[in-house]
PDB file of C-alpha atoms and ligand atoms in Angstrom:
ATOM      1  CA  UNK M  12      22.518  13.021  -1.845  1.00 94.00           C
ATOM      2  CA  UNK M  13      20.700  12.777   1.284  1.00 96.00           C
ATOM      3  CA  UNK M  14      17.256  14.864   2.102  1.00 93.00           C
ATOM      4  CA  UNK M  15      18.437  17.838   4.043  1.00 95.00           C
ATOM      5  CA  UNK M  16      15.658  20.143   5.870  1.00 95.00           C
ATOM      6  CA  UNK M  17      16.050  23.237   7.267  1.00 94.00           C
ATOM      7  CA  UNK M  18      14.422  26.264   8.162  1.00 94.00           C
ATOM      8  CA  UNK M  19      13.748  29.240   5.639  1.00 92.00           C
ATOM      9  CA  UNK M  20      14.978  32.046   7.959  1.00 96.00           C
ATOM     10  CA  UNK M  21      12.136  34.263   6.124  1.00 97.00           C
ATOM     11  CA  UNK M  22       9.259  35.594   9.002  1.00 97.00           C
ATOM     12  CA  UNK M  23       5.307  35.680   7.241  1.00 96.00           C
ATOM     13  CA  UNK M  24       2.777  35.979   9.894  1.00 96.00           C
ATOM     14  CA  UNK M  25       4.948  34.040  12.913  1.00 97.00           C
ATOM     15  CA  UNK M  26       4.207  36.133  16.349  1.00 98.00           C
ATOM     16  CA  UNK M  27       7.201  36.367  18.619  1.00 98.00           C
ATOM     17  CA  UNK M  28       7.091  37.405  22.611  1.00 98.00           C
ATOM     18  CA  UNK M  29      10.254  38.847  23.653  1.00 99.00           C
ATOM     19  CA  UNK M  30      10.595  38.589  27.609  1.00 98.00           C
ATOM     20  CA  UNK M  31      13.246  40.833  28.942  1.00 98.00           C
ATOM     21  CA  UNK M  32      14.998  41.483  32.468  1.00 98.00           C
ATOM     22  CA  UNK M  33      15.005  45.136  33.919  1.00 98.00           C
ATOM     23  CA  UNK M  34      18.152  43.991  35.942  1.00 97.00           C
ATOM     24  CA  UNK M  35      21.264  45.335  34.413  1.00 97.00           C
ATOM     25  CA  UNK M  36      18.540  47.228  31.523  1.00 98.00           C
ATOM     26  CA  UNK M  37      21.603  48.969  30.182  1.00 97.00           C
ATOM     27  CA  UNK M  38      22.572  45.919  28.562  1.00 98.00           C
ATOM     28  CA  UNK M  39      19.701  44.144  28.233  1.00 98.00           C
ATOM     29  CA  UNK M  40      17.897  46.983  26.277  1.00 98.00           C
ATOM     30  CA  UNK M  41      20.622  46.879  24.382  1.00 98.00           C
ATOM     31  CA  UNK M  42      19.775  43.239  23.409  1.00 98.00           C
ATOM     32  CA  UNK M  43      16.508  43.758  23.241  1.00 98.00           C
ATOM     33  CA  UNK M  44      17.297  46.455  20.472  1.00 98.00           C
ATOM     34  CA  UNK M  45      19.584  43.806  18.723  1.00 98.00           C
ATOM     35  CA  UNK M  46      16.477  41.326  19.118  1.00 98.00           C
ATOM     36  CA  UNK M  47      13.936  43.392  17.368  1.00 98.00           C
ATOM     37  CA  UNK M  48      16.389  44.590  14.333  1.00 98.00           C
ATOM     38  CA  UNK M  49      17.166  40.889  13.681  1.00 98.00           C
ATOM     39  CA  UNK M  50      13.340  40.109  13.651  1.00 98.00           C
ATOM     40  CA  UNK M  51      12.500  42.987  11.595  1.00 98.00           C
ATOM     41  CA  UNK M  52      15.139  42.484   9.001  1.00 98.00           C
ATOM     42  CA  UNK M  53      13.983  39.156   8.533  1.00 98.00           C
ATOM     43  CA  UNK M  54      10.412  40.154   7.845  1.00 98.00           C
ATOM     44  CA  UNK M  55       8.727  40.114  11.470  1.00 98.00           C
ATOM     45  CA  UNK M  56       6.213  43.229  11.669  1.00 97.00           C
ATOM     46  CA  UNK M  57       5.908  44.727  14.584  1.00 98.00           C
ATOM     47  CA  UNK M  58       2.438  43.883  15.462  1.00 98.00           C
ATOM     48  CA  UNK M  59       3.236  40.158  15.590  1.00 98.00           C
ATOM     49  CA  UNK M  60       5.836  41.004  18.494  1.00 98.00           C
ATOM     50  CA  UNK M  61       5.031  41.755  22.236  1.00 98.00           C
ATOM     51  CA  UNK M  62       7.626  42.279  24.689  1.00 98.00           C
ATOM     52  CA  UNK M  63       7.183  41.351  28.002  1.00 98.00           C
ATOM     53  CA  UNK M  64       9.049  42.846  31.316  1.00 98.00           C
ATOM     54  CA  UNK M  65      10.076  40.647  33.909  1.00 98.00           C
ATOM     55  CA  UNK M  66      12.544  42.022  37.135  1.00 98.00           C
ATOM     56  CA  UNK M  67      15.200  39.846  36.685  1.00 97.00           C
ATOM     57  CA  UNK M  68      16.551  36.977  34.772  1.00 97.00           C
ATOM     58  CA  UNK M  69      15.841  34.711  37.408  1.00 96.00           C
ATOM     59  CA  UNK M  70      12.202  35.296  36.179  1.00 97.00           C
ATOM     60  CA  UNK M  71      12.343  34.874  32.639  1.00 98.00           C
ATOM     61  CA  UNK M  72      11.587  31.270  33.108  1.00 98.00           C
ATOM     62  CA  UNK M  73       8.444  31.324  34.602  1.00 98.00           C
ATOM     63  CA  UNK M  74       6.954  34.049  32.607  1.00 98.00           C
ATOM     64  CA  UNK M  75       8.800  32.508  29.182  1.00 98.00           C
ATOM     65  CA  UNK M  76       6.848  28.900  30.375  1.00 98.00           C
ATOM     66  CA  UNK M  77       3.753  30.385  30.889  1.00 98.00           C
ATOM     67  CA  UNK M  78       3.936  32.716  27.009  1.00 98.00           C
ATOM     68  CA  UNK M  79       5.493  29.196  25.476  1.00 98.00           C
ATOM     69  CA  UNK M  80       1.961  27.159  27.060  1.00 98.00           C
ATOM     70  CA  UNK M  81      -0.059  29.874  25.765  1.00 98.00           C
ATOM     71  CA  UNK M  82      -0.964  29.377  22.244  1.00 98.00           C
ATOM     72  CA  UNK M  83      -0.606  32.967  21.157  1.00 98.00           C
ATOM     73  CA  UNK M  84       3.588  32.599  19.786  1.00 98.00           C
ATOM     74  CA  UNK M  85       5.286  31.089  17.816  1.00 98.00           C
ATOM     75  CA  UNK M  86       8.636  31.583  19.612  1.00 98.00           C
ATOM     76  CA  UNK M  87       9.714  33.133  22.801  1.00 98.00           C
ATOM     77  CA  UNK M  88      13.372  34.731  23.195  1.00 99.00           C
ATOM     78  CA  UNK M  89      14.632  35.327  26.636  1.00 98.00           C
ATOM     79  CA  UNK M  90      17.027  38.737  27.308  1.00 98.00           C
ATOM     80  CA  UNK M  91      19.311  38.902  30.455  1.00 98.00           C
ATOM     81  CA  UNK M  92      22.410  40.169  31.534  1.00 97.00           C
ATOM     82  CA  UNK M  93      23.418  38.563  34.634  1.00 96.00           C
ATOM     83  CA  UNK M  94      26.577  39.923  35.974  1.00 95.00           C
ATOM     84  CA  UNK M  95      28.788  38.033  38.270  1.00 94.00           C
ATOM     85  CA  UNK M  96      29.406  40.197  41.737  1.00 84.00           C
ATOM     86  CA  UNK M  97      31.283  39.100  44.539  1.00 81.00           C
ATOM     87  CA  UNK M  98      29.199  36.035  45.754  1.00 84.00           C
ATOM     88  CA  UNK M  99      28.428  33.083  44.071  1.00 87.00           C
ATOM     89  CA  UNK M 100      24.627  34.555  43.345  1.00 85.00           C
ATOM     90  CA  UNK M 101      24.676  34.463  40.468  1.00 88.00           C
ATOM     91  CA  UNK M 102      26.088  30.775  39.532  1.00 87.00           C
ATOM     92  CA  UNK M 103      22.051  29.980  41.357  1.00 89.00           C
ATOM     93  CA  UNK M 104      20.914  32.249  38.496  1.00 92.00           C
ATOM     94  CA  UNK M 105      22.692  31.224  35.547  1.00 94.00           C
ATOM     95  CA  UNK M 106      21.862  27.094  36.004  1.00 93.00           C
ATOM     96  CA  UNK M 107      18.407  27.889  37.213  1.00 95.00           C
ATOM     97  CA  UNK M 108      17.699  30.188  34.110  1.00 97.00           C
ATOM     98  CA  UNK M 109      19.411  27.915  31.680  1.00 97.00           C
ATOM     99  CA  UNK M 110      17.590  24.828  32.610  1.00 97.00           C
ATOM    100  CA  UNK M 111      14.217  26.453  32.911  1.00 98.00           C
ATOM    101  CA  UNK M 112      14.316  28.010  29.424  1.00 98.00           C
ATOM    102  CA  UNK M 113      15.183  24.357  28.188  1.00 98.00           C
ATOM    103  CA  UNK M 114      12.178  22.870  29.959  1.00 98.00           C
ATOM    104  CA  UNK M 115       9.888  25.420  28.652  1.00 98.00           C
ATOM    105  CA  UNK M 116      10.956  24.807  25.205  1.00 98.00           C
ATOM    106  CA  UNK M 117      11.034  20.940  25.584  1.00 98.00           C
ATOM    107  CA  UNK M 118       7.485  21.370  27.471  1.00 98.00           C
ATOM    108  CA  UNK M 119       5.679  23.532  24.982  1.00 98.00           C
ATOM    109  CA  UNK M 120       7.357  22.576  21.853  1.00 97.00           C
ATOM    110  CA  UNK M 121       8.513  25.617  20.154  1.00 98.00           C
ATOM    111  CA  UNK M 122      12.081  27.180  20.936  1.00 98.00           C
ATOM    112  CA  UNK M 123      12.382  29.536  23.999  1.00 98.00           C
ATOM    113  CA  UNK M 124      16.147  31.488  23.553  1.00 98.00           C
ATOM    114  CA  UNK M 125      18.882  32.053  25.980  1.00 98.00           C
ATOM    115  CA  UNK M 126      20.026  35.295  25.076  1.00 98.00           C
ATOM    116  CA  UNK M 127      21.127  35.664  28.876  1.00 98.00           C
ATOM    117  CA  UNK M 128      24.877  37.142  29.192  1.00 97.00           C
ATOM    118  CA  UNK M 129      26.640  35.478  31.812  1.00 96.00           C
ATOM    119  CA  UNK M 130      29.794  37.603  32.482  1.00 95.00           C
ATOM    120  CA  UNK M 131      32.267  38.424  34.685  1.00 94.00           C
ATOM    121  CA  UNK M 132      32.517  41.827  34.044  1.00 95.00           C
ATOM    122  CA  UNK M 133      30.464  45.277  32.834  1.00 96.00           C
ATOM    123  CA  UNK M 134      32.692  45.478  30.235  1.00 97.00           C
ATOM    124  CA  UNK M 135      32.335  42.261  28.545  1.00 97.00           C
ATOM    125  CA  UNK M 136      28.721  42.476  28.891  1.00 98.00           C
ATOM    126  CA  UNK M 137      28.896  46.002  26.673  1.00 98.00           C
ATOM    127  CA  UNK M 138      31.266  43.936  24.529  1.00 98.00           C
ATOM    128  CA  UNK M 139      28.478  41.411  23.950  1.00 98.00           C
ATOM    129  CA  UNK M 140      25.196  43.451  24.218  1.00 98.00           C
ATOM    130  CA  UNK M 141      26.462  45.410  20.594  1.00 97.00           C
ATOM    131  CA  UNK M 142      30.170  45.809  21.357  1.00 97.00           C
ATOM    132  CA  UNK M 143      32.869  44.460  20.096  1.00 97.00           C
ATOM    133  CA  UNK M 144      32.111  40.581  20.144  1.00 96.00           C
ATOM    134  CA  UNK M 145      28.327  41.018  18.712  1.00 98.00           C
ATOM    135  CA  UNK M 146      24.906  40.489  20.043  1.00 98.00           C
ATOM    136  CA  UNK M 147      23.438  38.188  22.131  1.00 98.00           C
ATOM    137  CA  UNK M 148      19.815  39.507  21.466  1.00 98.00           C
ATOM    138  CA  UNK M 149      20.334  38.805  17.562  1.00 98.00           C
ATOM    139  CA  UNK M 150      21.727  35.322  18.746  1.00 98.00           C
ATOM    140  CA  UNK M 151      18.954  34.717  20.120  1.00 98.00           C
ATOM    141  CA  UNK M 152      16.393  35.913  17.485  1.00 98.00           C
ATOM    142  CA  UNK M 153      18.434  34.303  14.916  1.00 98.00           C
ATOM    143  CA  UNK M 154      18.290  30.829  16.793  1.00 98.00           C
ATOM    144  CA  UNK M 155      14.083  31.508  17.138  1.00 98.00           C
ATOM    145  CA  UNK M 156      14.036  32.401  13.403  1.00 98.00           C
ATOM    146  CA  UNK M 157      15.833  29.212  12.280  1.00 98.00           C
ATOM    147  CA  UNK M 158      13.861  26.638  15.234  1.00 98.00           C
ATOM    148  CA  UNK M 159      10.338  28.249  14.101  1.00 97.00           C
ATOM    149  CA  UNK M 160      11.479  27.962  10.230  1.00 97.00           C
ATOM    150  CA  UNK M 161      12.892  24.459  10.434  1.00 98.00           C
ATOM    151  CA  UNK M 162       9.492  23.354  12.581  1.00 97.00           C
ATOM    152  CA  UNK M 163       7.459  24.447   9.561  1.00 96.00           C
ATOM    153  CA  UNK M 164       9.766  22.703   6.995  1.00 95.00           C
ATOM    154  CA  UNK M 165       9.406  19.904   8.856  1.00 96.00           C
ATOM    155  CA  UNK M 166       5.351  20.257   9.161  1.00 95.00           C
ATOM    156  CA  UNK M 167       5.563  20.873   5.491  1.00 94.00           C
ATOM    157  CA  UNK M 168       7.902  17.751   4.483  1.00 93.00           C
ATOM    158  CA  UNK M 169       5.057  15.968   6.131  1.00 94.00           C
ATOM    159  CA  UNK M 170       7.928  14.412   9.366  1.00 95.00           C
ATOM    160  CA  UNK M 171       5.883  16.469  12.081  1.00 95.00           C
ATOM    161  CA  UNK M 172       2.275  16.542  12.129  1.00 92.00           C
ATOM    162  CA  UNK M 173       0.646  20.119  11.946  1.00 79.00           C
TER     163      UNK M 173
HETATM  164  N1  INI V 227      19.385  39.471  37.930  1.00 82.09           N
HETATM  165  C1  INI V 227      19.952  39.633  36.702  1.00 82.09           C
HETATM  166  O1  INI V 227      19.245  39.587  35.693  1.00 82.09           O
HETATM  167  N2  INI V 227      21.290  39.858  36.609  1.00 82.09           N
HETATM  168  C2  INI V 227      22.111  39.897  37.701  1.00 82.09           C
HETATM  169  O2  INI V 227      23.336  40.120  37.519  1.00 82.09           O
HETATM  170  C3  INI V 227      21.534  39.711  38.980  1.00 82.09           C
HETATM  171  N3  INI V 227      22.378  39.754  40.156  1.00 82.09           N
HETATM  172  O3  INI V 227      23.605  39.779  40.005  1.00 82.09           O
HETATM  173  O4  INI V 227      21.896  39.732  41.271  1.00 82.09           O
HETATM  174  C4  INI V 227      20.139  39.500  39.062  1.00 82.09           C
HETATM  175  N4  INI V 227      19.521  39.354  40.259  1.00 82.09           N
HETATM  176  C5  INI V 227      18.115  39.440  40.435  1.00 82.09           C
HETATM  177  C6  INI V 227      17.397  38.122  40.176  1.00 82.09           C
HETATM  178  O5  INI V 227      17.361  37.821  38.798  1.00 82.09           O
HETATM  179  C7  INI V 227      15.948  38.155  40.690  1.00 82.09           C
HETATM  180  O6  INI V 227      15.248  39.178  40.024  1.00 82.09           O
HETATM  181  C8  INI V 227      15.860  38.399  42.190  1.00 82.09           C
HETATM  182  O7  INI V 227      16.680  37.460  42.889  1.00 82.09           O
HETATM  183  C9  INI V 227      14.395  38.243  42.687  1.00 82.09           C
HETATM  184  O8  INI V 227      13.903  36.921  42.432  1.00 82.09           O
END
């Protein structure tokens, strides 16, 4: 049988920033409350969470970079709802936001979270922010719960120094 390692899904004393976009905030509040009852019902307590504001999700990245460098979390999950209109706007949002989440992540060394929407529609933004197809703000606190978890499995199977 080979050695399999993965993370516990169980929070302790982790602290988690959640950055969030105001743009579109009637979806992305809507994420952000999926974020925080994923969190919570894993064990996260409130005081180990800050949420952080940002205009739009054009800016997660920076401020996500900056939280990621800082020391103080253990995770960072990005909330957005970018909504496509009748220009090609927001095609320079959606790569730009993507790839400067991934950088942040690879950069710092903890996992930063797309739980950006990328739609076509209001609708299937609803559908996704607690509608009919799920969550993407649980997504993405799931996906920080099992990265952070699986980093100290692998700190405490000795493969990644601490
Ligand atoms: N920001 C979003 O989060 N979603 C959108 O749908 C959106 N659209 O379509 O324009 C959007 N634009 C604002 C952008 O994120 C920046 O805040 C703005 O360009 C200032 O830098």
């Amino acid at each position: 049988m080979p050695k399999e390692i993965e993370g516990k899904l169980i929070l302790t004393d982790e602290s988690v920033a959640i950055v969030v976009a105001r743009f579109n905030d009637l979806i992305t509040n809507r994420l952000l409350d999926g974020s925080l009852d994923t969190l919570r019902r894993h064990g996260a307590n409130d005081d180990n969470i800050t949420v952080v504001r940002v205009p739009g999700s054009f800016e997660l990245p920076l401020i996500a970079d900056k939280l990621a460098h800082s020391g103080k979390y253990d995770a960072v999950i990005c909330l957005g709802a970018v909504i496509q209109g009748q220009t090609t706007h927001h095609d320079y949002i959606n790569h730009q936001v993507a790839a400067g989440l991934r950088e942040a992540s690879q950069k710092s060394g903890i996992p930063v979270t797309f739980g950006v929407l990328t739609c076509q529609s209001m609708e299937q933004a609803i559908d996704r922010a607690g509608g009919k197809v799920g969550n993407k703000g649980n997504e993405a606190a799931l996906a920080a719960i099992e990265v952070m978890t699986t980093l100290k499995q692998l700190k405490a199977e000795g493969v990644l120094a601490d």
